[in-house]
Coordinates of C-alpha atoms in Angstrom, one line a residue:
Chain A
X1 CA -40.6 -84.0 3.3
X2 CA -38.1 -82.8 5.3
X3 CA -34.5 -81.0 4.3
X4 CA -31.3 -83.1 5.6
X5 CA -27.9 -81.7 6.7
X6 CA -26.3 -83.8 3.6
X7 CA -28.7 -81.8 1.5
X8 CA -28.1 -78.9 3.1
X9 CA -24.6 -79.3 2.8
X10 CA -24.9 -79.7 -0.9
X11 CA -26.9 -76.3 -0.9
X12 CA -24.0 -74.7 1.1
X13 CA -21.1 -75.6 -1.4
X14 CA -22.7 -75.7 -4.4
X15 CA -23.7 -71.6 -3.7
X16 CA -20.2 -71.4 -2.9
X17 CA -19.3 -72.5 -6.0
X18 CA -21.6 -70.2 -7.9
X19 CA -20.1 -67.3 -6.0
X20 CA -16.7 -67.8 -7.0
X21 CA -17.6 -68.6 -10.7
X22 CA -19.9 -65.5 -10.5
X23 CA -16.7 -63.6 -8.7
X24 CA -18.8 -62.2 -5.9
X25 CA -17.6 -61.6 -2.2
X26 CA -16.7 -64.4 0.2
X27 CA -20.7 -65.6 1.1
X28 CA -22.8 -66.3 3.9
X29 CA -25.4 -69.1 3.5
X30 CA -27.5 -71.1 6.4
X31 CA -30.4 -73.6 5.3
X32 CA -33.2 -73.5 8.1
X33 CA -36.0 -76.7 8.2
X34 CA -39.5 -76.1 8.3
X35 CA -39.8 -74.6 11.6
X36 CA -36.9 -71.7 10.9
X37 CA -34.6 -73.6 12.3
X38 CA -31.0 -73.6 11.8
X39 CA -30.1 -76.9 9.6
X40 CA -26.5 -75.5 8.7
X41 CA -24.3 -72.5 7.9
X42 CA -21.1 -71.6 6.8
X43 CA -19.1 -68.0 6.7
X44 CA -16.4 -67.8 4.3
X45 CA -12.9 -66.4 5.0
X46 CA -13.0 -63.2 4.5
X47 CA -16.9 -62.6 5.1
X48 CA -17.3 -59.7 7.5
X49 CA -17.7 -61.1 11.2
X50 CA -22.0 -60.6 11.5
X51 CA -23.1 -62.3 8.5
X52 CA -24.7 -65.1 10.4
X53 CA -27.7 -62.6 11.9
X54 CA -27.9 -61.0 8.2
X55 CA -28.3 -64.6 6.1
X56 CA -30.6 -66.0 9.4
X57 CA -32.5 -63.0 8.9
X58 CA -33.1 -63.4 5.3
X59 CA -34.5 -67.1 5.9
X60 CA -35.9 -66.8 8.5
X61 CA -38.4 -64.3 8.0
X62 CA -38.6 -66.2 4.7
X63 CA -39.9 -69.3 6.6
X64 CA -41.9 -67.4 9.4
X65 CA -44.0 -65.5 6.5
X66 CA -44.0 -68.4 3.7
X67 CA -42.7 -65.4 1.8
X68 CA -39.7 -65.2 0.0
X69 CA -36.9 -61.9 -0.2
X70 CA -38.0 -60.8 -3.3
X71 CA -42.2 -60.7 -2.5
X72 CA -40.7 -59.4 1.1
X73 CA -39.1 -56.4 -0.1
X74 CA -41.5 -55.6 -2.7
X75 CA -44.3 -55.3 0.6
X76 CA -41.4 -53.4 2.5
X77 CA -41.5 -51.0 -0.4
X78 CA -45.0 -50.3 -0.4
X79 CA -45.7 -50.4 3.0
X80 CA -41.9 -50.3 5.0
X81 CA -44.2 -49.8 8.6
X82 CA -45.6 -53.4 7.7
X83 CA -42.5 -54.8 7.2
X84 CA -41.2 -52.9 10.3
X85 CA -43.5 -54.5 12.5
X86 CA -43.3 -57.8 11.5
X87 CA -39.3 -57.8 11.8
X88 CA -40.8 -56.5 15.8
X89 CA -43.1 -59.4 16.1
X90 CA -40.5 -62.3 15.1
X91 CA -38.0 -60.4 17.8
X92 CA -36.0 -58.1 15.4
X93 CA -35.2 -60.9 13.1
X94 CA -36.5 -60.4 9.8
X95 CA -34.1 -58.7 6.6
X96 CA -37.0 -58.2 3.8
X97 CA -34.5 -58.3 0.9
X98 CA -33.7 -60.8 -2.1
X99 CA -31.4 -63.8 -1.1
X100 CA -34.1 -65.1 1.2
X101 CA -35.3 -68.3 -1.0
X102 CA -38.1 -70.2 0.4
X103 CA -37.6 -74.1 0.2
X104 CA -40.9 -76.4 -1.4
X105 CA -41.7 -79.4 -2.0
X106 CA -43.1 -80.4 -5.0
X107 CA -46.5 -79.8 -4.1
X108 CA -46.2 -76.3 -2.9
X109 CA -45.6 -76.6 0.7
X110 CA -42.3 -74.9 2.7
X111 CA -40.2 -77.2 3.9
X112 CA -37.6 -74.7 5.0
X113 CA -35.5 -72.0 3.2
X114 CA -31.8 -70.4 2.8
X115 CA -30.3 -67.6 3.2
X116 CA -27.3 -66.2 1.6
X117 CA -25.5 -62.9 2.0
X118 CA -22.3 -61.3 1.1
X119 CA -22.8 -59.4 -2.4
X120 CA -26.1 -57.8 -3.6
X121 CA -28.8 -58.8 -3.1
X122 CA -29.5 -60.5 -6.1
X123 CA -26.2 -62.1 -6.7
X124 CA -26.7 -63.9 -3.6
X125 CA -30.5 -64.9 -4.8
X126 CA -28.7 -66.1 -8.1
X127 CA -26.2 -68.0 -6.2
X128 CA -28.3 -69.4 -3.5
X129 CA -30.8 -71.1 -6.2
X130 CA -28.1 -72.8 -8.2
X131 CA -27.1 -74.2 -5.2
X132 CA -30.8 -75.0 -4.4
X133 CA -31.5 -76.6 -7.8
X134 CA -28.0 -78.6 -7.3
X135 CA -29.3 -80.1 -4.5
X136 CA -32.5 -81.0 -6.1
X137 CA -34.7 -78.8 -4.4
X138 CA -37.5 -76.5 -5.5
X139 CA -36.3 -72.7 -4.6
X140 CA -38.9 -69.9 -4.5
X141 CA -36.8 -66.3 -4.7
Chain B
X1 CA -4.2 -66.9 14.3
X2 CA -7.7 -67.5 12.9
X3 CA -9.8 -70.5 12.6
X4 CA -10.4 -71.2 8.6
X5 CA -13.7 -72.4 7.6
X6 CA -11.6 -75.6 6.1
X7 CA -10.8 -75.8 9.9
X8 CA -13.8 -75.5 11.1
X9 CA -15.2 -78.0 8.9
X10 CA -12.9 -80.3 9.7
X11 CA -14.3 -80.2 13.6
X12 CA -17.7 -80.4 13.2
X13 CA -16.9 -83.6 10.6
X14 CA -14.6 -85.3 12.7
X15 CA -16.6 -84.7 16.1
X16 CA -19.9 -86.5 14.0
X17 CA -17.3 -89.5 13.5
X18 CA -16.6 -89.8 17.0
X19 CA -19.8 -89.6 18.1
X20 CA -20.9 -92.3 15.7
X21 CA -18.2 -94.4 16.8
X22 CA -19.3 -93.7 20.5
X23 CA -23.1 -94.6 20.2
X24 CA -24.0 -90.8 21.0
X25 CA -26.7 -89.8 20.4
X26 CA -27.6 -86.9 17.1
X27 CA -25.1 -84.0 17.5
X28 CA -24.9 -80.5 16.5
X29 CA -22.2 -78.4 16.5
X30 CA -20.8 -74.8 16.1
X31 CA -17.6 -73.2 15.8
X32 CA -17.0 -69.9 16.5
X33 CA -13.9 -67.1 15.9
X34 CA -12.3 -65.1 18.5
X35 CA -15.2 -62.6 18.8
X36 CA -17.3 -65.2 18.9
X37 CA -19.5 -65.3 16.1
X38 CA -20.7 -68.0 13.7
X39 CA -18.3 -69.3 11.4
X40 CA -19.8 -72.4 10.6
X41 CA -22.6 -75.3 12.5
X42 CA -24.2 -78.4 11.5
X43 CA -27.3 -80.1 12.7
X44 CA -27.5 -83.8 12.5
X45 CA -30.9 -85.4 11.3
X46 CA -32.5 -86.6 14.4
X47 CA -31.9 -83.4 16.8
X48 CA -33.9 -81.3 18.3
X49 CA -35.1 -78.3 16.3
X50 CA -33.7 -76.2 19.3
X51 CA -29.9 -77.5 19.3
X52 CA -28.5 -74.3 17.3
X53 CA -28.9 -72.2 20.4
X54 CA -27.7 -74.7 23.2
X55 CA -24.2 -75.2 21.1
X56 CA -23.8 -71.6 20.3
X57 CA -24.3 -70.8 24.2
X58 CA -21.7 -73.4 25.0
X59 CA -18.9 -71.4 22.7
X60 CA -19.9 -68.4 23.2
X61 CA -20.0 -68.1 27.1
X62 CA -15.9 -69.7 26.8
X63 CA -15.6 -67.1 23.9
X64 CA -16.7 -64.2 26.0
X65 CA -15.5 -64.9 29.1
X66 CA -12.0 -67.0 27.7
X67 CA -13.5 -69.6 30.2
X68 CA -14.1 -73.6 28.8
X69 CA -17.2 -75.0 29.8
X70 CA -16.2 -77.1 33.0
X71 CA -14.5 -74.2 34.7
X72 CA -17.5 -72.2 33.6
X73 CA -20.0 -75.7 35.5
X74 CA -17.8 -75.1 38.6
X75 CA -18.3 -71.4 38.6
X76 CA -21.9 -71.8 38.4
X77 CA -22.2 -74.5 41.0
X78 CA -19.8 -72.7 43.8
X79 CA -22.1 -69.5 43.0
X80 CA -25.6 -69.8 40.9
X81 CA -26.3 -66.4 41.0
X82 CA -22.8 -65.1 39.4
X83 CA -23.2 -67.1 36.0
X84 CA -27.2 -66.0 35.9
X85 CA -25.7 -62.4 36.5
X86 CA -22.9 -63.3 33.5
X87 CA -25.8 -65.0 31.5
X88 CA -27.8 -61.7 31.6
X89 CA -24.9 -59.4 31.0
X90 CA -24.5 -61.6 27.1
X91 CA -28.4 -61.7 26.1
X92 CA -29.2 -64.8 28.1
X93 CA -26.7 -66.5 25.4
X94 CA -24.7 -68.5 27.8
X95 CA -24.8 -72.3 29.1
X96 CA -22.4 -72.6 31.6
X97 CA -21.6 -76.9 30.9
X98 CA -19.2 -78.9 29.1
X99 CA -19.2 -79.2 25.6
X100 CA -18.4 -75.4 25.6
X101 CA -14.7 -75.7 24.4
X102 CA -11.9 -73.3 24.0
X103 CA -9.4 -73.1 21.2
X104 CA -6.5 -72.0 21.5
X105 CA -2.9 -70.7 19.4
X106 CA -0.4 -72.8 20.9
X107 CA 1.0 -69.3 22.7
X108 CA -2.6 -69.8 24.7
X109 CA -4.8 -67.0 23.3
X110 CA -8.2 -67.4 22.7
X111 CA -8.9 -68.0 18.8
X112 CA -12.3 -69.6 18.9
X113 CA -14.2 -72.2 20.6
X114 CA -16.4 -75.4 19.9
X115 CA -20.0 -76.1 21.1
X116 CA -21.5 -79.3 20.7
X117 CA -24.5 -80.6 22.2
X118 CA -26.8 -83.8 21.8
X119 CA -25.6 -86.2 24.2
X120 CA -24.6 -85.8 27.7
X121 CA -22.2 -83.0 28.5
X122 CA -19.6 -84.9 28.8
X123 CA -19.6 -86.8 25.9
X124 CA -20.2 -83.8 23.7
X125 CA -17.0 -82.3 25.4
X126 CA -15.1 -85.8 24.4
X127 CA -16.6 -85.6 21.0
X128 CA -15.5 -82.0 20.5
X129 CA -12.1 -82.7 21.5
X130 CA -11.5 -85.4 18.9
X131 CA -12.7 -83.0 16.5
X132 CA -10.9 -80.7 17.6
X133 CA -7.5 -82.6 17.6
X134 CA -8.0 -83.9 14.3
X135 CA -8.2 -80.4 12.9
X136 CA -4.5 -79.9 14.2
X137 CA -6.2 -77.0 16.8
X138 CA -5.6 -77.1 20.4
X139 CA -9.2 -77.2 22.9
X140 CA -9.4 -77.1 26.4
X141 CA -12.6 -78.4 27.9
Chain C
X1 CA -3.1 -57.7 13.3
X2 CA -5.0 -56.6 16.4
X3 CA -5.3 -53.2 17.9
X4 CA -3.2 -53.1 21.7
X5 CA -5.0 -50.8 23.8
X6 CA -1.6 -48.9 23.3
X7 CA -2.9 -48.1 20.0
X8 CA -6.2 -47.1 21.2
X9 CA -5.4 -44.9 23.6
X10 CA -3.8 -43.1 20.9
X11 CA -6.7 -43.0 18.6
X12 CA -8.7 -41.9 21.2
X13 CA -6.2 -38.8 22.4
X14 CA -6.0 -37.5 18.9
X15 CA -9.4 -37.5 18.2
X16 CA -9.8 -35.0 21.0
X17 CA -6.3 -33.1 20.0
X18 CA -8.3 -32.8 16.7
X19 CA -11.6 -32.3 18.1
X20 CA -10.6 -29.4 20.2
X21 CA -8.2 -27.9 16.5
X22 CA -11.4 -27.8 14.9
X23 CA -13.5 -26.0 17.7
X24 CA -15.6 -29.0 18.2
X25 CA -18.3 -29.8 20.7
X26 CA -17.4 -32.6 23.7
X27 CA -16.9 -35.9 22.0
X28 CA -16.8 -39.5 22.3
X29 CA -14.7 -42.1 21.2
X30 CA -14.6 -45.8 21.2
X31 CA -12.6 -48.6 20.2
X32 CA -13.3 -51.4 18.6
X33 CA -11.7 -55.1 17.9
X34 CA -12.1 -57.2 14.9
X35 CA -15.2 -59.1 16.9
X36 CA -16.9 -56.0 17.6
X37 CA -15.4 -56.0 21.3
X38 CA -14.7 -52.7 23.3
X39 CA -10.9 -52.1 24.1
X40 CA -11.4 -47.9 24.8
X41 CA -13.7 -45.4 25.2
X42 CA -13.8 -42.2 26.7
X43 CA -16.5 -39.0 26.7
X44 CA -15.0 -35.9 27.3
X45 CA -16.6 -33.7 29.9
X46 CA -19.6 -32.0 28.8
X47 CA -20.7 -34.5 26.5
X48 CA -24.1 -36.1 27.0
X49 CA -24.4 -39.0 29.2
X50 CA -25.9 -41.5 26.8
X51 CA -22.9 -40.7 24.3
X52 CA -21.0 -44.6 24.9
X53 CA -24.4 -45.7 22.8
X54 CA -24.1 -43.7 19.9
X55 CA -20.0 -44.1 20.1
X56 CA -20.2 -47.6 20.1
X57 CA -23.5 -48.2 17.7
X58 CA -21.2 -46.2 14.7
X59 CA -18.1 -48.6 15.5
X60 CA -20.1 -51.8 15.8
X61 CA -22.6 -51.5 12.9
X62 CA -18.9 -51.2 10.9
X63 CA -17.4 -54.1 12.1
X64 CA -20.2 -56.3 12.0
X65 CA -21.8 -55.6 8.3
X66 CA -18.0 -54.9 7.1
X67 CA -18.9 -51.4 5.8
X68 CA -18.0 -47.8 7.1
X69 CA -20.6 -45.7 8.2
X70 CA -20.3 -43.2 5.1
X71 CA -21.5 -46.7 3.2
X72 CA -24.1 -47.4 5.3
X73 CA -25.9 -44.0 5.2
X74 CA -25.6 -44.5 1.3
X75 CA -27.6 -47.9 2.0
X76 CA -30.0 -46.1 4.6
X77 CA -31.1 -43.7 2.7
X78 CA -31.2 -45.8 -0.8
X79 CA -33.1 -48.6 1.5
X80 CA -34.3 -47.1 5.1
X81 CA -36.1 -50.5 5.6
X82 CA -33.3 -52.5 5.0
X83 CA -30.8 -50.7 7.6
X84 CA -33.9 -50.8 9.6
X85 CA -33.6 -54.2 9.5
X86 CA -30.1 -55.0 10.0
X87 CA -30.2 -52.9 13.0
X88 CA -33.0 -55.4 14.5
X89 CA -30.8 -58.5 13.9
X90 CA -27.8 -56.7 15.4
X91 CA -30.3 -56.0 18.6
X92 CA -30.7 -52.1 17.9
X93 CA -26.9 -51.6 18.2
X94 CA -26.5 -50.3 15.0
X95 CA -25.8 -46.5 14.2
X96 CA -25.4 -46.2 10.5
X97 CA -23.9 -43.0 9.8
X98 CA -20.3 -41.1 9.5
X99 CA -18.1 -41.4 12.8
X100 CA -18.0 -45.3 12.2
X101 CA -14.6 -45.6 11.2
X102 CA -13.4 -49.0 10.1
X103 CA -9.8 -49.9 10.5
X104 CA -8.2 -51.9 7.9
X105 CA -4.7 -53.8 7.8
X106 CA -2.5 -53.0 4.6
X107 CA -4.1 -56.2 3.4
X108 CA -7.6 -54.8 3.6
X109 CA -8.9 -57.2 6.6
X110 CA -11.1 -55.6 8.8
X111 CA -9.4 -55.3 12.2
X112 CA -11.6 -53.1 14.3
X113 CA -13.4 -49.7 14.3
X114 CA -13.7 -46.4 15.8
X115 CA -17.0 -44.8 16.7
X116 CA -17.0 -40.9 17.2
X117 CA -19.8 -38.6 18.2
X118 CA -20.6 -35.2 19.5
X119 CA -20.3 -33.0 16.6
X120 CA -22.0 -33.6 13.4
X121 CA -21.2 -36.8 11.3
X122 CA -18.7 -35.3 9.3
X123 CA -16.7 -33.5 11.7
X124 CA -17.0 -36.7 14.1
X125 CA -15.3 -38.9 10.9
X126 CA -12.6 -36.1 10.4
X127 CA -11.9 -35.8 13.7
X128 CA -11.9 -39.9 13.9
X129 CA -9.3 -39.8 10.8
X130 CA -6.7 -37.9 12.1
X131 CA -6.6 -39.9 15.5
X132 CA -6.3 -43.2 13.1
X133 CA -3.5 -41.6 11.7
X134 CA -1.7 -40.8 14.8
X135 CA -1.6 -44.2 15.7
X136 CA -0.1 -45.6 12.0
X137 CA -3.5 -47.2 11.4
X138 CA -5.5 -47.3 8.5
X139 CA -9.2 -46.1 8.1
X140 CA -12.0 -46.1 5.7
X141 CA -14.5 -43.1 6.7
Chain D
X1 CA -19.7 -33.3 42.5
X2 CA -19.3 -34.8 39.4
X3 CA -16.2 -37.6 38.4
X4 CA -14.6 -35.8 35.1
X5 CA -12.6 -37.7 32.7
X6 CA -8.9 -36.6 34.4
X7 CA -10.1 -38.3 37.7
X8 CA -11.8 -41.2 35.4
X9 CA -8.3 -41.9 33.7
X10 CA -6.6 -41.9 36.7
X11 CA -9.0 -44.6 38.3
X12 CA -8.4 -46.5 35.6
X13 CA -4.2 -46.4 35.0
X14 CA -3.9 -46.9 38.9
X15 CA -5.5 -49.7 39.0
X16 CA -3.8 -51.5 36.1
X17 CA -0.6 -50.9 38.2
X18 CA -1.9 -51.9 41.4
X19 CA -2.9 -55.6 38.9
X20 CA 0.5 -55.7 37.7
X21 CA 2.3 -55.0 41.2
X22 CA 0.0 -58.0 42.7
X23 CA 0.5 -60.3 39.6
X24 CA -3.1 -60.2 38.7
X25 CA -4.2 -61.5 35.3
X26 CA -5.4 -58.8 32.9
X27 CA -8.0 -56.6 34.2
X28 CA -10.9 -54.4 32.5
X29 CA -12.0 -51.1 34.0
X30 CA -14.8 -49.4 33.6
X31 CA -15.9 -45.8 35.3
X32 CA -19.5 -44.7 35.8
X33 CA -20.9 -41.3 36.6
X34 CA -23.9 -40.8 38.6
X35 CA -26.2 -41.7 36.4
X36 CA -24.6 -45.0 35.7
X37 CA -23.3 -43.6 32.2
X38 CA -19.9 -44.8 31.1
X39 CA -17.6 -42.4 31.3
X40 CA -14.3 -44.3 30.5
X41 CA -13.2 -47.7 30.0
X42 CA -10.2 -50.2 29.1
X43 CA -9.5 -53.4 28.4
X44 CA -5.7 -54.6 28.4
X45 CA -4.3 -56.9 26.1
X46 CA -4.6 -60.7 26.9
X47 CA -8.3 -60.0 28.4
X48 CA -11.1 -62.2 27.0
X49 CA -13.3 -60.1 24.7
X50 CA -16.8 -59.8 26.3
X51 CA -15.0 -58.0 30.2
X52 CA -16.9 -55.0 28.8
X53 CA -20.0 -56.4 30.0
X54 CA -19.4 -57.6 33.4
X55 CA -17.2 -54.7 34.2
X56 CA -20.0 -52.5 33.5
X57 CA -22.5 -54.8 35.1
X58 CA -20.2 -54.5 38.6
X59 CA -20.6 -50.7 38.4
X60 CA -24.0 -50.3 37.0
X61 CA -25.5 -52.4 39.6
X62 CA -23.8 -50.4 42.5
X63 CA -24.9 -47.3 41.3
X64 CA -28.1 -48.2 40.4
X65 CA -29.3 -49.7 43.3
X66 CA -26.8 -47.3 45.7
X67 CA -25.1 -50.8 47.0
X68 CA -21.4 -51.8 46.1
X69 CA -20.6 -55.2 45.0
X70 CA -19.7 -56.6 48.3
X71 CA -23.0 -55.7 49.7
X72 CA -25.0 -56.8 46.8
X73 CA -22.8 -59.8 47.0
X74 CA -24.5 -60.7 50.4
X75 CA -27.7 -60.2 49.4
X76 CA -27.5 -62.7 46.7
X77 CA -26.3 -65.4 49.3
X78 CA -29.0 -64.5 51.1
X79 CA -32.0 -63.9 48.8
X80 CA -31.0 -65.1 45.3
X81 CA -34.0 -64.6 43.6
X82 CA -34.4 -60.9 44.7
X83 CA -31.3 -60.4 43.1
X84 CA -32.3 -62.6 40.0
X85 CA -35.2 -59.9 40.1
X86 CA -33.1 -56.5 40.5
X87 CA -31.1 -57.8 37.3
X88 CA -34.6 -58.0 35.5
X89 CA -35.7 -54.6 36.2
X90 CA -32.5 -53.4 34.9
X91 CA -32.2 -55.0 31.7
X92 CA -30.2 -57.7 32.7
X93 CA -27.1 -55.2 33.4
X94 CA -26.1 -56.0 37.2
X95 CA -23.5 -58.3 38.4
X96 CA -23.6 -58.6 42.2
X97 CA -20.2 -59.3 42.7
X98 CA -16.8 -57.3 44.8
X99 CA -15.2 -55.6 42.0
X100 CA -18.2 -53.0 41.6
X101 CA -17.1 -50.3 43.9
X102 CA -19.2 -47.1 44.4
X103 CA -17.3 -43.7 44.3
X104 CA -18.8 -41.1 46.5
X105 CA -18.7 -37.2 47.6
X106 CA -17.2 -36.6 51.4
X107 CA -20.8 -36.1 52.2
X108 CA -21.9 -39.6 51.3
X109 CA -23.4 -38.8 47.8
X110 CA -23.2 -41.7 45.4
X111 CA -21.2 -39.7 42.4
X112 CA -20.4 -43.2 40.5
X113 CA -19.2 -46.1 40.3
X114 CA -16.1 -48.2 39.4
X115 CA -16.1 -51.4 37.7
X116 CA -13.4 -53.8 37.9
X117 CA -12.8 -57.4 36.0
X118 CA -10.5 -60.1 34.9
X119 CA -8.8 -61.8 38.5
X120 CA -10.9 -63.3 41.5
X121 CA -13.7 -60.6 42.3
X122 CA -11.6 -59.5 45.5
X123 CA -8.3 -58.9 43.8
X124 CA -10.8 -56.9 41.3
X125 CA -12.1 -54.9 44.1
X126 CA -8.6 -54.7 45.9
X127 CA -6.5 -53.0 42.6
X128 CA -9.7 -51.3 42.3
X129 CA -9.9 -49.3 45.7
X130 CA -6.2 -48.4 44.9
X131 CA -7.2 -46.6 42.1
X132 CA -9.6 -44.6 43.1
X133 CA -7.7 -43.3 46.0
X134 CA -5.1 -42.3 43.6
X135 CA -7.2 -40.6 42.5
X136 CA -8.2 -38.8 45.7
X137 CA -11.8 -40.6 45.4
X138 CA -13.8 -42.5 47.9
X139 CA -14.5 -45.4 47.2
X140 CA -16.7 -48.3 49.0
X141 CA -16.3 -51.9 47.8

């Protein structure tokens, strides 16, 4: 099972609709496949100019690891040098924080993940899995 | 003048059509602002996992350097060495082809650029710039 | 709104004016576009030689994430990992302290930054202020 | 001997009217000491965004390897790769091009380097070399 761009798509405005119901900042969000690979992103007017490194980051250490934001950040807290050297081992691109959301299929497996940034971190994690569930996938915060 | 995300959107929508209608091959493609980041990219199902990085290097060597893609090819065929020296200078995040195309306010600034990739480089460039026109923004190859 | 190099220039030979009212140690400014782009720096004699880094690491780290430097210490010492982290997807170019200045239009967009160092943090954003002024900008410390 | 800031500034404002006096498109200038540690820089209006880079890479490679640009040049006609090679060692930082002119004392000691961007790499080394006598330096392209 496999993530498509019109999926992705869906997971893109529908987070974007939760953001502006939930009145949060103009968001960030990128879906990567399987492989942390960049499926799609969008920035929203107004988003600061980097947010494409911060939502990447977020997934894509979500993918690498099979470990979403929120189990990521509870190991950075215990053990930050852990964390630290993994972001040194997948080339300085791993942000351990909430709004990292693994994609899975229905039988467990990753089949990719999204990223979203812009607010706090868990107003992005809220936001990204309505857009998730919209899309009928199965998000893992 | 800044490239919306509505913009943007339009592009990368419009460029897919053309591509369709021309028999090219899966496309993706980025569009970037004036300092050259991210503001949005698609992936069409079918591409190479790799295809995030090829487009951005097409728009972001025009970004940097406020040179389009062909005049960048020409560059790098009169004198190799001066667009690997360019290439190191950015991160290794330029490809010097077609496909790589600027956009520009109608005074001529620099306000973006376009990178597609997928098919030959000269069809992505064709692609781009019927995206690019049907946005209402102004692209030179 | 973009910053000429006019206006840097100014920013720039205020800071000093400034630096040199307040008895403080050699500094170094830089300027910063909306992109996160150099227009202007300058290190005053006596300053040490790898000051352009830490200049343009405060400015950058602004721009990028959106956020003044007094914001990101907040974050770096709520969340050292997470700074630590941004800092790795920005490629280590991220200095997250006072003496990142960002500028602001009247409308609140983001359309550059100043990075000053040499003195402490403080004194560097003080003395970054008062240049900001000079030139009819606007600044969040 | 050491290049202070005065003698950088000066490098730098002569040579932007030396560009406008021969027509040349916007330059970028960037001014080295002898460490190849930025001292001063500017980019004028209408320049593309990332001139930081390869003005820097002109001067850091002279003063690096003790070679001015037109010498490096040469030696990338002849023996690419060995230049390919140099720009490995040093980060990726040299661009072996005229435009990177080394300053030095009237004994022959390299004391810095000039870096100069934005028309055809002579015209960069021509406004360039007018500078720096302006500034009473010597200069060798």
């Amino acid at each position: 099972m496999t993530v498509s761009l019109r999926k992705a798509r869906t997971v893109i405005r529908k987070t974007f609709e939760k953001g502006a119901e939930m009145g949060l900042k103009p968001l960030s969000v990128v879906v990567l496949d399987a492989g942390g690979h960049v499926i799609a992103f969008e920035r929203q007017d107004g988003a600061a100019p980097g947010r494409f490194a911060i939502a990447h980051g977020k997934a894509y250490g979500a993918v690498m690891l099979g470990m979403a934001g929120t189990a990521q950040m509870a190991r950075a807290e215990q053990q930050a040098y852990f964390m630290a050297a993994v972001n040194g081992v997948y080339g300085g691109q791993v942000v351990p924080v909430p709004g990292g959301v693994l994609l899975k299929s229905a039988k467990g497996a990753v089949i990719g993940a999204v990223g979203v940034t812009g607010d706090t971190s868990d107003n992005d994690a809220e936001a990204a899995m309505t857009g998730i569930e919209a899309a009928n996938l199965i998000g893992e915060v």
